[in-house]
Coordinates of C-alpha atoms in Angstrom, one line a residue:
M1 CA -89.8 -22.9 58.1
G2 CA -86.5 -23.3 56.3
F3 CA -83.3 -21.4 56.9
L4 CA -81.0 -19.4 54.3
A5 CA -77.8 -18.3 54.4
F6 CA -76.5 -16.1 51.3
G7 CA -73.7 -14.1 50.9
I8 CA -69.9 -13.3 50.0
N9 CA -66.7 -13.4 51.9
H10 CA -63.0 -12.6 51.7
K11 CA -62.6 -16.4 50.0
T12 CA -64.8 -15.5 47.1
A13 CA -64.8 -12.2 46.6
A14 CA -61.6 -9.4 46.2
V15 CA -61.8 -6.5 48.5
D16 CA -63.0 -4.1 45.7
V17 CA -66.0 -6.4 45.2
R18 CA -66.8 -6.7 48.9
E19 CA -66.8 -3.0 49.5
R20 CA -69.1 -2.3 46.7
L21 CA -71.7 -5.1 48.4
A22 CA -71.0 -3.6 52.1
F23 CA -74.2 -2.3 54.2
A24 CA -73.0 0.8 55.8
P25 CA -74.8 0.8 59.7
D26 CA -76.9 3.8 58.8
Q27 CA -78.1 1.6 55.8
L28 CA -78.9 -1.5 57.3
S29 CA -82.5 -0.6 59.1
G30 CA -84.1 0.5 55.8
A31 CA -82.2 -2.5 53.8
L32 CA -83.5 -5.1 56.2
Q33 CA -87.2 -3.7 55.9
R34 CA -86.9 -3.2 51.9
L35 CA -85.5 -6.9 51.6
R36 CA -88.2 -8.6 53.8
D37 CA -90.9 -6.3 52.0
E38 CA -89.7 -7.0 48.5
T39 CA -89.0 -10.8 48.5
G40 CA -91.6 -11.8 51.0
T41 CA -89.1 -12.9 53.6
Q42 CA -90.7 -13.4 56.9
E43 CA -87.7 -13.1 59.1
V44 CA -84.2 -11.6 57.9
A45 CA -80.8 -10.5 59.3
I46 CA -77.7 -9.0 57.6
L47 CA -74.1 -9.6 58.7
S48 CA -71.9 -6.7 56.9
T49 CA -67.9 -6.6 58.0
C50 CA -64.7 -6.0 56.2
N51 CA -64.6 -9.7 55.1
R52 CA -68.1 -10.5 54.6
T53 CA -71.7 -9.5 53.6
E54 CA -74.3 -12.3 54.5
I55 CA -78.1 -12.4 54.7
Y56 CA -79.8 -14.7 56.9
C57 CA -83.4 -15.7 56.2
S58 CA -86.3 -17.4 57.6
Q59 CA -88.6 -18.3 54.9
D60 CA -91.6 -21.0 54.2
Q61 CA -90.3 -21.8 50.5
L62 CA -86.6 -20.8 50.3
D63 CA -86.1 -18.5 47.4
V64 CA -82.5 -18.0 46.4
D65 CA -82.8 -16.4 43.5
G66 CA -85.1 -13.6 45.0
I67 CA -82.5 -12.8 47.7
L68 CA -79.7 -13.0 44.9
V69 CA -81.9 -10.7 42.6
W70 CA -82.6 -8.3 45.3
F71 CA -78.9 -7.9 46.8
A72 CA -77.8 -7.3 43.3
A73 CA -80.4 -4.6 42.5
Y74 CA -79.8 -3.0 46.0
H75 CA -75.8 -2.6 45.3
C76 CA -76.3 -2.0 41.5
I77 CA -74.2 -4.9 40.5
A78 CA -74.9 -7.5 37.7
V79 CA -76.7 -10.4 39.2
E80 CA -74.2 -12.7 37.0
E81 CA -71.2 -11.2 38.7
L82 CA -72.8 -11.2 42.1
R83 CA -74.0 -15.2 41.5
A84 CA -70.1 -15.8 40.5
C85 CA -68.8 -15.0 43.7
S86 CA -71.7 -15.9 45.9
Y87 CA -72.6 -18.8 48.1
Q88 CA -75.6 -20.3 49.6
H89 CA -76.6 -22.7 52.3
S90 CA -80.0 -24.0 53.5
D91 CA -81.7 -25.5 56.6
E92 CA -79.1 -27.5 58.5
Q93 CA -76.3 -26.3 56.6
A94 CA -77.3 -22.7 56.9
V95 CA -77.1 -23.4 60.8
A96 CA -74.1 -25.0 60.9
H97 CA -72.6 -22.1 58.8
M98 CA -73.9 -19.4 61.2
M99 CA -72.3 -21.1 64.2
R100 CA -69.0 -21.5 62.4
V101 CA -69.1 -17.9 61.6
A102 CA -69.8 -16.9 64.9
A103 CA -67.0 -19.0 66.3
G104 CA -64.4 -17.7 64.0
L105 CA -64.1 -20.7 62.0
D106 CA -64.7 -19.1 58.8
S107 CA -62.8 -15.8 59.3
M108 CA -59.3 -14.9 57.6
V109 CA -58.0 -15.1 61.2
L110 CA -59.0 -18.4 62.6
G111 CA -60.8 -18.0 66.0
E112 CA -60.6 -14.3 65.9
P113 CA -63.1 -12.8 68.4
Q114 CA -64.4 -9.7 66.8
I115 CA -66.9 -11.6 64.5
F116 CA -68.7 -13.0 67.7
G117 CA -69.6 -9.3 68.6
Q118 CA -70.4 -8.4 64.8
M119 CA -72.9 -11.3 64.8
K120 CA -74.3 -10.0 68.0
D121 CA -74.8 -6.5 66.3
A122 CA -76.2 -8.1 63.3
W123 CA -78.9 -9.9 65.5
Q124 CA -79.5 -6.5 67.2
S125 CA -79.9 -4.4 64.2
A126 CA -82.5 -6.9 63.0
R127 CA -84.3 -6.7 66.0
S128 CA -84.3 -2.9 66.1
A129 CA -85.7 -3.1 62.4
G130 CA -88.5 -5.2 63.3
T131 CA -87.4 -8.3 61.0
L132 CA -86.2 -10.6 63.6
G133 CA -88.9 -13.2 64.2
P134 CA -89.3 -16.3 66.5
Y135 CA -87.4 -18.6 64.3
L136 CA -84.7 -16.5 63.5
D137 CA -84.1 -15.4 66.7
R138 CA -84.0 -19.0 68.1
L139 CA -81.1 -19.7 65.5
F140 CA -79.3 -16.6 66.5
Q141 CA -79.4 -17.8 70.1
S142 CA -78.3 -21.3 69.6
T143 CA -75.7 -19.6 67.5
F144 CA -74.5 -17.4 70.2
N145 CA -74.5 -20.4 72.7
T146 CA -72.3 -22.7 70.5
A147 CA -69.8 -20.2 69.8
K148 CA -69.6 -19.4 73.5
Q149 CA -68.8 -23.0 73.9
V150 CA -66.3 -23.2 71.6
R151 CA -64.6 -20.2 73.1
T152 CA -64.6 -21.7 76.6
D153 CA -63.9 -25.3 76.0
T154 CA -61.2 -24.8 73.3
A155 CA -57.9 -23.1 73.0
I156 CA -58.9 -21.6 69.9
G157 CA -59.1 -17.9 71.5
E158 CA -55.9 -18.1 73.2
N159 CA -52.8 -16.2 72.1
P160 CA -55.2 -14.0 70.0
V161 CA -54.5 -13.3 66.5
S162 CA -56.7 -10.8 64.2
V163 CA -56.4 -8.5 61.3
A164 CA -55.2 -5.9 64.1
F165 CA -52.7 -8.3 65.3
A166 CA -51.6 -9.1 61.8
A167 CA -51.1 -5.3 61.2
V168 CA -49.2 -4.7 64.0
S169 CA -47.0 -8.0 63.5
L170 CA -46.2 -6.4 59.8
A171 CA -45.1 -2.8 61.1
K172 CA -43.0 -4.8 63.7
Q173 CA -41.2 -6.6 60.5
I174 CA -40.8 -3.1 58.7
F175 CA -39.8 -1.0 62.0
S176 CA -37.7 -3.2 63.9
D177 CA -38.0 -0.7 67.1
L178 CA -41.4 0.5 67.1
R179 CA -40.4 2.8 70.1
R180 CA -39.0 5.5 67.4
S181 CA -42.2 5.5 65.5
T182 CA -45.3 7.3 65.2
A183 CA -48.5 5.7 64.6
L184 CA -51.6 7.4 63.2
L185 CA -54.9 5.2 63.7
I186 CA -57.7 6.5 61.8
G187 CA -61.1 5.3 63.3
A188 CA -62.2 4.7 66.9
G189 CA -64.1 1.1 66.6
E190 CA -63.1 -1.9 67.8
T191 CA -60.5 -3.1 65.2
I192 CA -58.8 0.0 65.9
A193 CA -58.9 -0.2 69.5
L194 CA -57.3 -3.6 69.4
V195 CA -54.6 -2.1 67.0
A196 CA -54.1 0.6 69.6
R197 CA -53.7 -2.0 72.4
H198 CA -51.3 -4.1 70.3
L199 CA -49.2 -1.3 69.4
F200 CA -49.3 0.0 73.3
E201 CA -48.2 -3.4 74.4
Q202 CA -45.3 -3.5 71.5
G203 CA -44.0 0.0 73.1
V204 CA -44.7 2.1 69.8
G205 CA -43.4 5.8 70.6
R206 CA -46.2 7.8 69.7
I207 CA -50.0 7.1 69.4
I208 CA -52.4 9.7 67.4
V209 CA -55.9 8.7 67.0
A210 CA -58.1 10.4 64.6
N211 CA -61.9 10.4 64.3
R212 CA -65.1 12.0 63.3
T213 CA -65.9 12.9 66.7
L214 CA -63.1 14.0 69.1
E215 CA -64.6 12.7 72.1
R216 CA -64.4 9.1 70.8
A217 CA -60.6 9.6 69.8
E218 CA -59.9 11.0 73.4
L219 CA -61.7 8.0 75.0
L220 CA -59.4 5.6 73.0
S221 CA -56.3 7.7 72.8
G222 CA -56.2 8.8 76.4
P223 CA -55.5 5.8 78.5
L224 CA -52.6 4.9 76.2
G225 CA -51.3 8.3 76.5
G226 CA -51.8 9.3 72.9
Q227 CA -53.5 12.2 71.3
A228 CA -56.7 12.8 69.5
I229 CA -57.5 14.5 66.6
V230 CA -60.5 14.8 64.2
L231 CA -60.4 13.8 60.4
N232 CA -60.0 17.0 59.1
Q233 CA -56.5 17.5 60.8
I234 CA -54.9 14.6 59.4
P235 CA -52.9 16.3 56.6
D236 CA -51.4 18.7 59.4
F237 CA -50.2 15.7 61.3
L238 CA -49.5 13.0 58.5
S239 CA -45.9 13.9 57.8
Q240 CA -45.1 12.9 61.4
C241 CA -46.5 9.4 61.1
D242 CA -44.3 6.3 60.0
I243 CA -47.6 4.1 60.6
V244 CA -50.9 4.7 59.3
I245 CA -53.7 2.1 60.0
S246 CA -57.0 3.0 59.1
S247 CA -60.7 1.3 59.8
T248 CA -63.4 3.4 59.3
A249 CA -67.1 3.2 58.2
S250 CA -66.9 5.8 55.7
P251 CA -68.1 5.4 52.3
L252 CA -65.5 7.2 50.4
P253 CA -61.7 7.2 51.2
I254 CA -60.6 9.3 53.7
L255 CA -56.5 9.6 52.6
G256 CA -56.1 10.3 48.9
K257 CA -52.8 10.4 47.1
G258 CA -52.1 14.2 46.7
A259 CA -52.4 14.3 50.8
V260 CA -50.0 11.6 51.1
E261 CA -47.3 12.9 48.5
R262 CA -47.6 16.3 50.3
A263 CA -46.6 14.3 53.7
L264 CA -43.6 12.3 51.7
K265 CA -42.0 15.6 50.7
Q266 CA -42.1 17.0 54.2
R267 CA -40.5 13.8 55.5
R268 CA -38.1 13.7 52.7
R269 CA -38.9 10.6 51.3
K270 CA -38.7 8.9 54.7
P271 CA -40.9 5.6 54.2
M272 CA -44.4 5.1 55.4
F273 CA -46.3 1.7 56.5
M274 CA -49.9 2.1 55.9
V275 CA -52.7 -0.8 56.3
D276 CA -56.1 -0.1 55.0
I277 CA -58.4 -2.3 57.0
A278 CA -61.6 -0.6 55.9
V279 CA -64.1 -2.0 53.6
P280 CA -64.9 0.3 51.7
R281 CA -61.4 1.2 51.4
D282 CA -60.0 4.5 53.5
I283 CA -57.3 4.8 51.5
E284 CA -56.9 5.5 47.8
P285 CA -55.4 2.3 46.3
E286 CA -53.2 4.6 44.0
V287 CA -51.3 5.6 47.5
G288 CA -49.9 2.1 46.7
A289 CA -47.8 3.1 43.8
L290 CA -46.0 6.1 45.5
A291 CA -42.2 5.0 45.9
D292 CA -41.7 5.4 49.6
V293 CA -45.2 3.9 50.7
Y294 CA -46.1 0.1 51.7
L295 CA -49.8 0.1 51.4
Y296 CA -51.5 -3.0 52.5
S297 CA -55.3 -3.8 52.5
V298 CA -57.2 -6.8 54.3
D299 CA -56.4 -9.1 51.6
D300 CA -52.3 -8.3 51.8
L301 CA -52.4 -9.3 55.5
H302 CA -53.5 -12.9 54.6
E303 CA -50.0 -14.3 54.6
V304 CA -49.1 -13.1 57.9
I305 CA -52.5 -14.2 59.2
E306 CA -51.8 -18.0 58.0
D307 CA -48.5 -18.0 60.0
N308 CA -50.3 -17.3 63.3
M309 CA -53.2 -19.7 62.4
R310 CA -51.2 -23.1 62.5
S311 CA -51.5 -23.3 66.2
R312 CA -55.1 -23.1 66.4
Q313 CA -55.9 -26.1 63.8
D314 CA -56.2 -28.8 66.7
A315 CA -58.6 -26.4 68.9
A316 CA -60.5 -25.8 65.4
E317 CA -60.9 -29.7 64.9
A318 CA -62.4 -29.7 68.4
A319 CA -64.6 -26.7 67.6
E320 CA -66.1 -28.3 64.5
R321 CA -67.2 -31.4 66.4
M322 CA -68.9 -28.9 68.7
I323 CA -70.4 -27.3 65.8
V324 CA -71.9 -30.6 64.4
Q325 CA -73.3 -31.1 67.9
G326 CA -74.7 -27.5 67.9
T327 CA -76.3 -27.8 64.7
A328 CA -78.0 -31.3 65.5
E329 CA -79.5 -30.1 68.9
F330 CA -80.7 -26.7 67.3
M331 CA -82.3 -29.0 64.2
Q332 CA -83.6 -31.7 67.0
R333 CA -85.3 -28.7 68.9
L334 CA -86.6 -27.1 66.0
R335 CA -88.5 -30.2 64.9
A336 CA -89.8 -30.7 68.3
L337 CA -91.2 -27.1 68.0
A338 CA -92.9 -28.4 64.6
A339 CA -94.4 -31.1 66.5
V340 CA -95.8 -29.0 69.2
D341 CA -97.6 -26.9 66.8
V342 CA -99.1 -29.8 65.2
L343 CA -100.1 -31.2 68.4
R344 CA -101.4 -27.6 69.4
R345 CA -103.7 -27.7 66.6
Y346 CA -104.9 -31.1 66.8
R347 CA -105.8 -30.5 70.6
V348 CA -107.8 -27.6 69.5
K349 CA -109.7 -29.6 66.9
A350 CA -110.4 -32.2 69.5
E351 CA -111.4 -30.0 72.0
S352 CA -114.0 -28.9 69.5
L353 CA -115.3 -32.0 68.8
R354 CA -115.6 -32.5 72.7
D355 CA -117.3 -29.3 73.2
Q356 CA -120.1 -30.3 70.2
E357 CA -120.8 -33.7 72.0
L358 CA -120.8 -32.2 75.3
A359 CA -123.6 -29.6 74.1
K360 CA -125.7 -32.5 72.6
A361 CA -125.2 -34.7 75.7
Q362 CA -126.5 -32.1 78.0
S363 CA -129.3 -30.8 75.7
R364 CA -130.7 -34.7 75.9
L365 CA -130.3 -34.8 79.8
E366 CA -132.2 -31.6 79.8
R367 CA -134.9 -33.2 78.0
G368 CA -135.1 -36.3 80.5
A369 CA -133.0 -38.9 78.4
D370 CA -131.3 -41.7 80.6
P371 CA -127.9 -40.3 81.8
S372 CA -126.2 -43.7 81.3
V373 CA -127.5 -44.1 77.6
V374 CA -126.6 -40.4 76.9
M375 CA -122.8 -40.9 78.4
A376 CA -122.5 -44.2 76.4
E377 CA -123.5 -42.5 73.0
M378 CA -121.5 -39.3 73.6
A379 CA -118.4 -41.4 74.1
R380 CA -119.3 -43.6 70.9
A381 CA -119.9 -40.5 68.9
L382 CA -116.7 -38.6 70.1
T383 CA -114.5 -41.7 69.6
N384 CA -115.7 -42.1 66.0
K385 CA -115.0 -38.4 65.4
L386 CA -111.7 -38.5 66.7
L387 CA -110.8 -41.5 64.7
H388 CA -112.4 -40.8 61.5
D389 CA -109.9 -38.4 59.9
P390 CA -107.0 -40.5 60.9
S391 CA -108.4 -43.7 59.5
V392 CA -109.5 -42.2 56.3
Q393 CA -105.9 -40.5 56.0
L394 CA -104.2 -44.1 56.9
K395 CA -106.3 -46.0 54.5
Q396 CA -105.6 -43.4 51.7
M397 CA -101.7 -43.7 52.5
T398 CA -101.6 -47.4 52.6
A399 CA -103.5 -47.4 49.2
E400 CA -101.0 -44.9 47.6
G401 CA -98.2 -47.5 48.5
R402 CA -96.9 -45.7 51.4
A403 CA -96.1 -48.9 53.7
E404 CA -94.3 -46.7 56.3
A405 CA -97.5 -45.4 57.2
L406 CA -98.9 -48.3 59.0
A407 CA -95.3 -48.5 61.3
L408 CA -95.6 -45.0 62.1
A409 CA -99.5 -45.0 62.7
Q410 CA -98.6 -48.1 65.1
E411 CA -95.7 -45.9 66.9
L412 CA -97.7 -42.8 66.9
F413 CA -100.7 -44.5 68.8
A414 CA -98.3 -46.9 70.9
L415 CA -99.7 -50.1 69.9
D416 CA -97.7 -53.0 70.9
D417 CA -99.2 -55.2 68.1
V418 CA -101.1 -55.0 64.9
T419 CA -104.4 -56.7 65.5
T420 CA -107.4 -57.7 63.2
I421 CA -109.8 -54.7 63.4
Q422 CA -113.6 -55.8 62.9
G423 CA -115.6 -53.1 61.3
E424 CA -115.3 -49.5 60.8
P425 CA -114.1 -47.5 63.4

């Protein structure tokens, strides 16, 4: 059984490509089942975030091209275009990659914590869709354990920095006194919740949370003394907002150029700072061309993020060593499981031979044969049958020049020394 990690991320694909290759939450279950059925993949999970879309597979024979072609066809993108911006890791490298992703070592923001929860969501989605088998499940569990160890035993999670933190840091650079600013947050997911908390801690004057459902917006805005609205109320409040930060799962833009232009006129050209964290984007890119708008996408936050990454480099080095150890331990357990399967099948075979010889012996005893003779012949016959196949295979392997076979056999059968064997076993 082999493992494959195939995908694209913020290092290999621009945001306009990533948004075309993202899986919306309501697509995941159907996509997972289609991927399994149409590619012959036994076990599969999909991780889809604003910075990456990755497919994790367990297959008897790894088929990278099959996954590539399916991925491209699903999102109606040319195979060669996807090939140019994708990457793949197999077996041990795939294990290490998943652990690095879950620990935040492969994120735009080094050590950011949200990816761990997103990886758990990917595991749960595959489990709910019925595409999470025993091998991939074991890999996810080992991935979670290693990522937790990284968080616990290194400083990579201290002084949290994230895309949300970077967005708020950039807002502080543009508006020196956030106490006089009003922030509109679109969405009510984990990223927006982090943005809201950071803004609240920085003393922003007013927070408005817009969401598809008013209840979710109220849950987020209430503890922060903010105001909750639904998405179709945004045009009524937009002119009041100095800061707009959006992160939803909407497949289509929520804010268009026309709505922003009208808001700017009401603001009498007072500047607006906007950050679109969503993939696909929530704010039409054309909004960035307006003279009094400062629009940033997740890719534009890279420079801000890098300034906050430097303090985590030492912790990252220690974390990488844990990834190496975690990968080695998982592969060792996996190999041990393979041995258990072989031993189980050999035990079934041996017990079948035993039962055959025992039945013969019991039949002879019932006919009055000498018990000591019957037992001796049963022991001899069983020994010969148990040794027959290993003997034939060992001779064949050595005849083919596979010299290591003798050493392995000696170790397997715990033989202290190779002695001369007389006669056929």
